[in-house]
Short mmCIF file of C-alpha atoms in Angstrom, two decimals:
data_model
loop_
_atom_site.label_atom_id
_atom_site.label_comp_id
_atom_site.label_asym_id
_atom_site.label_seq_id
_atom_site.Cartn_x
_atom_site.Cartn_y
_atom_site.Cartn_z
CA UNK A 1 -1.11 -17.60 17.15
CA UNK A 2 -2.15 -14.40 18.66
CA UNK A 3 -5.78 -13.08 18.79
CA UNK A 4 -6.95 -9.50 18.87
CA UNK A 5 -10.48 -7.93 19.25
CA UNK A 6 -12.38 -5.18 17.55
CA UNK A 7 -15.76 -3.61 17.18
CA UNK A 8 -16.77 -2.47 13.83
CA UNK A 9 -17.91 1.13 13.12
CA UNK A 10 -21.24 1.31 11.37
CA UNK A 11 -20.62 1.69 7.65
CA UNK A 12 -20.74 5.20 5.98
CA UNK A 13 -20.97 4.22 2.46
CA UNK A 14 -21.21 7.78 1.16
CA UNK A 15 -18.60 9.15 3.40
CA UNK A 16 -16.40 11.42 1.47
CA UNK A 17 -12.70 10.68 1.33
CA UNK A 18 -11.70 13.96 3.20
CA UNK A 19 -14.08 12.82 6.16
CA UNK A 20 -12.88 9.30 5.99
CA UNK A 21 -9.27 10.48 6.22
CA UNK A 22 -10.15 12.64 9.20
CA UNK A 23 -11.55 9.60 10.95
CA UNK A 24 -8.31 7.77 10.46
CA UNK A 25 -6.49 10.77 11.86
CA UNK A 26 -8.67 10.87 14.86
CA UNK A 27 -8.24 7.12 15.35
CA UNK A 28 -4.52 7.59 15.29
CA UNK A 29 -4.94 10.43 17.72
CA UNK A 30 -6.67 8.01 20.24
CA UNK A 31 -10.33 8.59 19.53
CA UNK A 32 -12.37 5.36 19.66
CA UNK A 33 -15.50 6.48 18.39
CA UNK A 34 -15.88 8.97 15.46
CA UNK A 35 -18.92 9.94 13.61
CA UNK A 36 -17.75 11.87 10.54
CA UNK A 37 -20.13 14.64 9.18
CA UNK A 38 -21.13 14.12 5.44
CA UNK A 39 -24.04 13.23 3.41
CA UNK A 40 -25.62 9.94 3.73
CA UNK A 41 -27.74 8.26 0.88
CA UNK A 42 -28.88 5.41 3.12
CA UNK A 43 -28.52 4.89 6.94
CA UNK A 44 -25.87 2.71 8.26
CA UNK A 45 -26.91 -0.72 9.65
CA UNK A 46 -27.05 -0.97 13.32
CA UNK A 47 -23.92 -1.99 15.34
CA UNK A 48 -23.70 -5.52 16.65
CA UNK A 49 -24.84 -5.98 20.08
CA UNK A 50 -22.40 -6.81 22.90
CA UNK A 51 -22.67 -9.70 25.09
CA UNK A 52 -21.59 -8.01 28.29
CA UNK A 53 -20.70 -4.75 29.95
CA UNK A 54 -17.13 -5.11 28.72
CA UNK A 55 -18.33 -5.14 25.05
CA UNK A 56 -16.91 -8.56 24.33
CA UNK A 57 -19.25 -10.37 21.87
CA UNK A 58 -20.03 -13.90 22.13
CA UNK A 59 -17.81 -16.08 19.95
CA UNK A 60 -20.39 -16.91 17.38
CA UNK A 61 -21.22 -13.28 16.80
CA UNK A 62 -17.78 -12.14 15.96
CA UNK A 63 -16.45 -11.99 12.41
CA UNK A 64 -13.43 -14.04 12.10
CA UNK A 65 -10.48 -12.60 10.11
CA UNK A 66 -6.91 -14.38 9.58
CA UNK A 67 -3.72 -12.31 9.21
CA UNK A 68 -1.01 -14.41 7.31
CA UNK A 69 2.46 -13.15 7.80
CA UNK A 70 5.91 -14.52 8.62
CA UNK A 71 6.31 -14.40 12.43
CA UNK A 72 9.62 -16.42 12.44
CA UNK A 73 12.54 -16.86 10.11
CA UNK A 74 14.25 -14.16 8.00
CA UNK A 75 11.09 -12.07 7.35
CA UNK A 76 9.91 -12.15 10.97
CA UNK A 77 10.65 -8.47 11.68
CA UNK A 78 8.51 -7.07 8.86
CA UNK A 79 5.63 -9.82 9.46
CA UNK A 80 5.62 -9.00 13.30
CA UNK A 81 5.44 -5.33 12.41
CA UNK A 82 2.37 -5.98 10.21
CA UNK A 83 0.88 -8.13 12.90
CA UNK A 84 1.26 -5.33 15.58
CA UNK A 85 -0.21 -2.71 13.14
CA UNK A 86 -3.21 -4.96 12.58
CA UNK A 87 -3.76 -5.28 16.29
CA UNK A 88 -3.40 -1.49 16.64
CA UNK A 89 -6.08 -1.07 14.04
CA UNK A 90 -8.44 -3.24 16.10
CA UNK A 91 -7.74 -1.37 19.21
CA UNK A 92 -7.95 2.00 17.63
CA UNK A 93 -11.27 1.31 15.93
CA UNK A 94 -12.79 0.98 19.29
CA UNK A 95 -14.69 -2.21 19.42
CA UNK A 96 -14.87 -6.08 19.55
CA UNK A 97 -16.98 -7.32 16.56
CA UNK A 98 -13.97 -8.95 14.68
CA UNK A 99 -11.79 -11.76 15.89
CA UNK A 100 -8.31 -11.27 14.53
CA UNK A 101 -5.93 -14.40 14.39
CA UNK A 102 -2.33 -14.47 13.34
CA UNK A 103 -0.90 -17.34 11.44
CA UNK A 104 2.88 -17.82 10.72
CA UNK A 105 3.47 -18.39 7.01
CA UNK A 106 7.21 -19.17 7.54
CA UNK A 107 6.41 -22.72 8.17
CA UNK A 108 4.37 -22.93 5.20
CA UNK A 109 1.86 -20.59 3.85
CA UNK A 110 -0.51 -23.31 2.54
CA UNK A 111 -0.48 -24.99 6.03
CA UNK A 112 -1.18 -21.59 7.59
CA UNK A 113 -4.12 -21.09 5.08
CA UNK A 114 -5.63 -24.47 5.77
CA UNK A 115 -5.46 -23.83 9.47
CA UNK A 116 -7.07 -20.54 9.24
CA UNK A 117 -9.80 -21.84 7.10
CA UNK A 118 -10.38 -24.98 9.38
CA UNK A 119 -10.68 -22.55 12.29
CA UNK A 120 -13.60 -20.64 10.49
CA UNK A 121 -11.86 -17.46 9.37
CA UNK A 122 -13.84 -16.02 6.27
CA UNK A 123 -11.39 -13.45 5.32
CA UNK A 124 -7.60 -13.57 4.99
CA UNK A 125 -5.38 -10.54 5.07
CA UNK A 126 -1.82 -11.31 3.65
CA UNK A 127 0.22 -13.15 2.78
CA UNK A 128 3.28 -10.84 2.31
CA UNK A 129 5.39 -12.73 -0.46
CA UNK A 130 4.06 -13.47 -3.95
CA UNK A 131 5.12 -17.14 -3.63
CA UNK A 132 3.01 -17.47 -0.46
CA UNK A 133 0.05 -15.71 -2.16
CA UNK A 134 0.22 -18.27 -5.09
CA UNK A 135 0.18 -21.12 -2.43
CA UNK A 136 -2.73 -19.65 -0.45
CA UNK A 137 -4.93 -18.32 -3.28
CA UNK A 138 -6.41 -21.82 -4.48
CA UNK A 139 -7.04 -22.98 -0.93
CA UNK A 140 -8.89 -19.87 -0.32
CA UNK A 141 -10.88 -19.83 -3.41
CA UNK A 142 -12.03 -23.29 -2.87
CA UNK A 143 -13.83 -22.02 0.19
CA UNK A 144 -14.72 -18.66 -1.49
CA UNK A 145 -12.61 -16.77 0.93
CA UNK A 146 -11.10 -13.60 -0.30
CA UNK A 147 -7.43 -12.91 0.09
CA UNK A 148 -6.33 -9.30 0.62
CA UNK A 149 -2.52 -9.72 0.11
CA UNK A 150 0.27 -7.39 1.07
CA UNK A 151 2.37 -8.29 -2.05
CA UNK A 152 2.94 -5.79 -4.94
CA UNK A 153 3.20 -8.80 -7.53
CA UNK A 154 0.28 -7.94 -9.82
CA UNK A 155 0.65 -11.51 -11.40
CA UNK A 156 -0.98 -12.98 -8.38
CA UNK A 157 -4.05 -10.83 -8.40
CA UNK A 158 -7.60 -11.88 -9.54
CA UNK A 159 -9.77 -14.86 -8.86
CA UNK A 160 -10.41 -13.78 -5.29
CA UNK A 161 -6.92 -12.30 -4.53
CA UNK A 162 -6.75 -8.48 -4.04
CA UNK A 163 -3.57 -6.77 -3.89
CA UNK A 164 -2.90 -4.03 -1.26
CA UNK A 165 0.85 -3.73 -1.94
CA UNK A 166 2.46 -0.60 -3.52
CA UNK A 167 3.06 -1.16 -7.27
CA UNK A 168 5.14 0.90 -9.68
CA UNK A 169 2.48 1.60 -12.17
CA UNK A 170 0.63 4.38 -10.49
CA UNK A 171 3.76 6.12 -9.04
CA UNK A 172 5.46 6.05 -12.62
CA UNK A 173 2.22 7.57 -14.28
CA UNK A 174 1.86 10.21 -11.66
CA UNK A 175 5.44 11.47 -11.73
CA UNK A 176 5.58 11.21 -15.48
CA UNK A 177 2.42 13.30 -15.81
CA UNK A 178 3.74 15.84 -13.27
CA UNK A 179 6.95 16.13 -15.30
CA UNK A 180 5.09 16.61 -18.51
CA UNK A 181 2.89 19.35 -16.84
CA UNK A 182 6.18 21.20 -16.04
CA UNK A 183 7.44 21.07 -19.61
CA UNK A 184 9.56 18.06 -19.39
CA UNK A 185 8.69 15.86 -22.62
CA UNK A 186 11.88 14.09 -23.61
CA UNK A 187 12.17 11.15 -21.28
CA UNK A 188 14.81 8.43 -20.54
CA UNK A 189 14.70 5.60 -17.94
CA UNK A 190 16.93 3.17 -16.11
CA UNK A 191 15.14 0.13 -14.95
CA UNK A 192 16.45 -2.99 -13.27
CA UNK A 193 16.36 -6.42 -14.80
CA UNK A 194 13.63 -8.42 -13.27
CA UNK A 195 9.92 -8.33 -12.72
CA UNK A 196 9.72 -4.79 -11.07
CA UNK A 197 11.78 -3.46 -14.01
CA UNK A 198 9.39 -4.94 -16.71
CA UNK A 199 6.44 -3.56 -14.78
CA UNK A 200 8.25 0.02 -14.44
CA UNK A 201 9.22 -0.18 -18.12
CA UNK A 202 5.69 -0.93 -19.39
CA UNK A 203 4.33 1.64 -16.96
CA UNK A 204 6.78 4.40 -18.30
CA UNK A 205 5.80 3.85 -22.04
CA UNK A 206 2.05 3.85 -21.15
CA UNK A 207 2.37 6.91 -18.93
CA UNK A 208 4.52 8.89 -21.63
CA UNK A 209 2.06 8.00 -24.32
CA UNK A 210 -0.86 9.22 -22.12
CA UNK A 211 1.09 12.41 -21.20
CA UNK A 212 2.09 13.12 -24.70
CA UNK A 213 5.71 12.86 -23.96
CA UNK A 214 8.48 10.75 -25.87
CA UNK A 215 10.69 8.18 -24.41
CA UNK A 216 14.01 8.59 -26.24
CA UNK A 217 16.03 5.87 -24.42
CA UNK A 218 15.34 3.11 -21.86
CA UNK A 219 18.22 1.06 -20.54
CA UNK A 220 18.19 -2.06 -18.24
CA UNK A 221 21.00 -3.11 -15.72
CA UNK A 222 21.48 -5.88 -13.28
CA UNK A 223 22.05 -3.85 -10.14
CA UNK A 224 25.86 -3.92 -10.10
CA UNK A 225 27.86 -0.65 -10.37
CA UNK A 226 29.46 -1.65 -13.56
CA UNK A 227 26.27 -2.61 -15.08
CA UNK A 228 24.64 0.42 -14.03
CA UNK A 229 27.45 2.75 -15.32
CA UNK A 230 27.19 0.81 -18.74
CA UNK A 231 23.44 1.35 -18.93
CA UNK A 232 23.81 5.22 -18.32
CA UNK A 233 26.45 5.37 -21.17
CA UNK A 234 23.85 3.51 -23.29
CA UNK A 235 21.35 6.09 -22.69
CA UNK A 236 22.98 8.24 -25.39
CA UNK A 237 23.29 11.99 -25.87
CA UNK A 238 22.99 13.43 -22.38
CA UNK A 239 21.47 16.42 -23.74
CA UNK A 240 18.82 14.25 -25.61
CA UNK A 241 16.50 13.87 -22.60
CA UNK A 242 15.39 16.40 -20.09
CA UNK A 243 14.06 13.84 -17.33
CA UNK A 244 15.47 10.52 -16.35
CA UNK A 245 13.29 7.97 -14.52
CA UNK A 246 15.53 5.87 -12.01
CA UNK A 247 12.87 3.08 -11.47
CA UNK A 248 14.74 1.31 -8.60
CA UNK A 249 15.20 1.84 -4.86
CA UNK A 250 16.70 5.07 -3.16
CA UNK A 251 19.95 3.26 -2.64
CA UNK A 252 20.40 2.50 -6.38
CA UNK A 253 19.46 6.25 -7.18
CA UNK A 254 22.32 7.30 -4.95
CA UNK A 255 24.68 5.33 -6.85
CA UNK A 256 23.27 6.42 -10.21
CA UNK A 257 22.96 10.14 -9.66
CA UNK A 258 26.75 10.88 -9.68
CA UNK A 259 27.25 8.77 -12.74
CA UNK A 260 24.34 10.48 -14.55
CA UNK A 261 25.93 13.86 -13.73
CA UNK A 262 29.41 12.75 -14.68
CA UNK A 263 28.09 11.65 -18.19
CA UNK A 264 27.16 15.33 -18.60
CA UNK A 265 23.35 15.06 -18.31
CA UNK A 266 21.53 17.82 -16.27
CA UNK A 267 18.05 16.02 -16.68
CA UNK A 268 15.50 16.03 -13.86
CA UNK A 269 15.83 12.95 -11.83
CA UNK A 270 12.43 11.12 -11.37
CA UNK A 271 11.85 8.24 -8.97
CA UNK A 272 9.05 5.70 -8.04
CA UNK A 273 7.43 4.72 -4.70
CA UNK A 274 10.53 2.93 -3.71
CA UNK A 275 12.15 6.11 -2.86
CA UNK A 276 9.75 6.79 -0.17
CA UNK A 277 11.63 4.36 2.24
CA UNK A 278 15.24 5.94 1.78
CA UNK A 279 15.77 8.76 4.14
CA UNK A 280 19.36 9.19 2.97
CA UNK A 281 18.29 10.76 -0.47
CA UNK A 282 17.81 14.16 1.18
CA UNK A 283 21.49 14.02 2.29
CA UNK A 284 22.76 13.86 -1.36
CA UNK A 285 23.25 17.23 -3.05
CA UNK A 286 22.98 15.58 -6.31
CA UNK A 287 19.63 14.39 -5.68
CA UNK A 288 18.38 17.76 -4.68
CA UNK A 289 15.31 18.85 -6.92
CA UNK A 290 14.48 15.36 -7.87
CA UNK A 291 10.84 14.31 -7.93
CA UNK A 292 8.95 10.90 -7.15
CA UNK A 293 5.54 9.89 -6.54
CA UNK A 294 4.24 7.96 -3.50
CA UNK A 295 1.44 7.77 -0.92
CA UNK A 296 1.37 10.49 1.60
CA UNK A 297 3.25 10.34 4.76
CA UNK A 298 1.05 12.65 6.83
CA UNK A 299 -1.20 10.06 8.49
CA UNK A 300 1.79 7.60 8.43
CA UNK A 301 3.84 9.86 10.58
CA UNK A 302 1.11 9.76 13.18
CA UNK A 303 0.82 6.01 12.96
CA UNK A 304 4.51 5.62 13.38
CA UNK A 305 4.85 7.60 16.33
CA UNK A 306 1.93 5.83 17.97
CA UNK A 307 3.34 2.60 17.08
CA UNK A 308 6.61 3.45 18.50
CA UNK A 309 5.09 4.48 21.76
CA UNK A 310 2.96 1.33 22.03
CA UNK A 311 5.81 -1.20 21.02
CA UNK A 312 9.14 0.68 21.84
CA UNK A 313 10.44 0.77 18.32
CA UNK A 314 9.49 2.05 14.81
CA UNK A 315 7.44 0.16 12.42
CA UNK A 316 8.57 -1.27 9.11
CA UNK A 317 6.92 1.01 6.25
CA UNK A 318 4.77 -1.83 5.02
CA UNK A 319 3.23 -2.21 8.40
CA UNK A 320 0.68 0.42 7.21
CA UNK A 321 -0.82 -2.15 4.94
CA UNK A 322 -1.86 -4.37 8.09
CA UNK A 323 -3.37 -1.27 9.75
CA UNK A 324 -5.33 -0.37 6.70
CA UNK A 325 -6.60 -3.87 5.83
CA UNK A 326 -7.81 -4.18 9.33
CA UNK A 327 -9.76 -0.91 9.00
CA UNK A 328 -11.46 -1.98 5.79
CA UNK A 329 -12.45 -5.31 7.42
CA UNK A 330 -13.82 -3.50 10.59
CA UNK A 331 -15.82 -1.17 8.07
CA UNK A 332 -17.37 -3.91 6.21
CA UNK A 333 -17.90 -6.07 9.40
CA UNK A 334 -21.13 -4.01 9.98
CA UNK A 335 -22.81 -5.48 7.01
CA UNK A 336 -21.38 -8.82 7.54
CA UNK A 337 -23.11 -11.52 9.71
CA UNK A 338 -20.79 -13.55 11.74
CA UNK A 339 -20.26 -17.08 10.28
CA UNK A 340 -21.32 -16.29 6.88
CA UNK A 341 -19.16 -15.67 3.79
CA UNK A 342 -17.35 -12.16 3.57
CA UNK A 343 -19.45 -9.86 1.48
CA UNK A 344 -16.84 -9.80 -1.37
CA UNK A 345 -18.90 -7.41 -3.49
CA UNK A 346 -18.12 -4.63 -1.13
CA UNK A 347 -14.43 -4.71 -2.13
CA UNK A 348 -15.66 -3.40 -5.48
CA UNK A 349 -16.85 -0.08 -3.97
CA UNK A 350 -15.93 2.56 -6.37
CA UNK A 351 -15.82 5.07 -3.65
CA UNK A 352 -12.86 3.17 -2.08
CA UNK A 353 -11.61 3.14 1.34
CA UNK A 354 -9.45 5.30 3.46
CA UNK A 355 -6.35 4.46 5.74
CA UNK A 356 -2.89 5.52 6.85
CA UNK A 357 -1.81 5.43 3.44
CA UNK A 358 -4.73 7.56 2.00
CA UNK A 359 -7.68 6.61 -0.34
CA UNK A 360 -7.50 3.43 -2.15
CA UNK A 361 -9.89 1.17 -4.19
CA UNK A 362 -9.52 -2.08 -6.12
CA UNK A 363 -9.72 -2.11 -9.79
CA UNK A 364 -11.33 -4.84 -11.91
CA UNK A 365 -8.10 -7.10 -11.68
CA UNK A 366 -8.06 -6.67 -7.81
CA UNK A 367 -5.19 -4.30 -7.56
CA UNK A 368 -5.24 -1.32 -5.34
CA UNK A 369 -5.55 2.08 -7.00
CA UNK A 370 -4.13 4.70 -4.78
CA UNK A 371 -4.05 8.52 -4.50
CA UNK A 372 -0.40 9.57 -4.78
CA UNK A 373 1.32 12.83 -4.25
CA UNK A 374 4.64 14.16 -5.90
CA UNK A 375 7.32 14.98 -3.50
CA UNK A 376 10.56 16.80 -4.27
CA UNK A 377 13.87 15.97 -2.48
CA UNK A 378 15.78 18.98 -1.04
CA UNK A 379 18.84 19.38 1.28
CA UNK A 380 16.46 20.09 4.16
CA UNK A 381 14.32 17.03 3.48
CA UNK A 382 11.32 16.00 1.24
CA UNK A 383 8.64 18.48 0.51
CA UNK A 384 5.45 17.95 -1.25
CA UNK A 385 5.06 19.78 -4.61
CA UNK A 386 1.72 18.20 -5.78
CA UNK A 387 -0.85 16.98 -3.03
CA UNK A 388 -2.59 13.77 -3.64
CA UNK A 389 -6.34 14.06 -4.71
CA UNK A 390 -8.65 13.79 -1.80
CA UNK A 391 -10.71 10.88 -3.51
CA UNK A 392 -11.34 9.25 -6.72
CA UNK A 393 -13.97 11.70 -7.51
CA UNK A 394 -11.35 14.57 -7.51
CA UNK A 395 -9.18 13.05 -10.34
#
């Protein structure tokens, strides 16, 4: 296990998303205390009193938060990156009102959760893998401890489990809506077999209906080149659709693009949040002009630079979830008396929260809703063609 310390900032419940985003930027820039300007409906609660000149609180005055991630085994790299980012958030937030403890899920997520709860933790951040979330959820629920999981599997959300992971639903909706606004109304899609593909398919149909577009063809494949080529042929008349969603990773998109063009289609290529982690897309001439929706990388770039400076190597993209979850815990900690149950009702704040990945809030199912921007791939890199709204009141 590894421990970290942080002091909560006083809660600013009516803080605007713009001000909250500025606060995150200043934290990443190295400022430890930030007082954002903005309207306040109620005064914030007083900060917790420190037990010494160093600012360290006595043990019984600190809110205990567990981070459950794989710290050994095959997923250790990403787990350690999330853990590092979580500790960064504690340091950057400038205080010591939260006691953060890391637990390794690679030796058993259920055992890690049991140990975390036995040691008095009242909030769990993680786990990463959906099977681990399923193992942890009933153990945490029995003690009324909420779980802020890093998974993107929406089937594990609810009953005290909140998902921070990026899901395809919103990115598909955002890019389809943008395409329809630009006059593209006849849509086709390539979706992989499996859970992600099913979610993307459902999202595509709902997004098209909501935008007033038509899905003329949707084909699935099993992620082999032969299966992908067959799926593209089954799309039908290459002139019958003017936009094609490739609901898969950037690596698959790079394989699909030449096959799509070879079929005679000139359709605009569309992608999901998975494309945000593939830097090679901009190197492909065939991907030039393609659109995809994802969280903004503006603050993430600052975060990644600071992470690299501190740890000597770059972070995994999902490490931002560790950073943002700790900022959330620190913000709520000002209203959370040490040793008592985490104030779970605060997670339903319709104003949401802000972090490295922008504004987010949890819907009634416990799934994170996020503000996404639309990006365009070009030969010189990726540019933003439709910025993310500043907050949920701007939609």
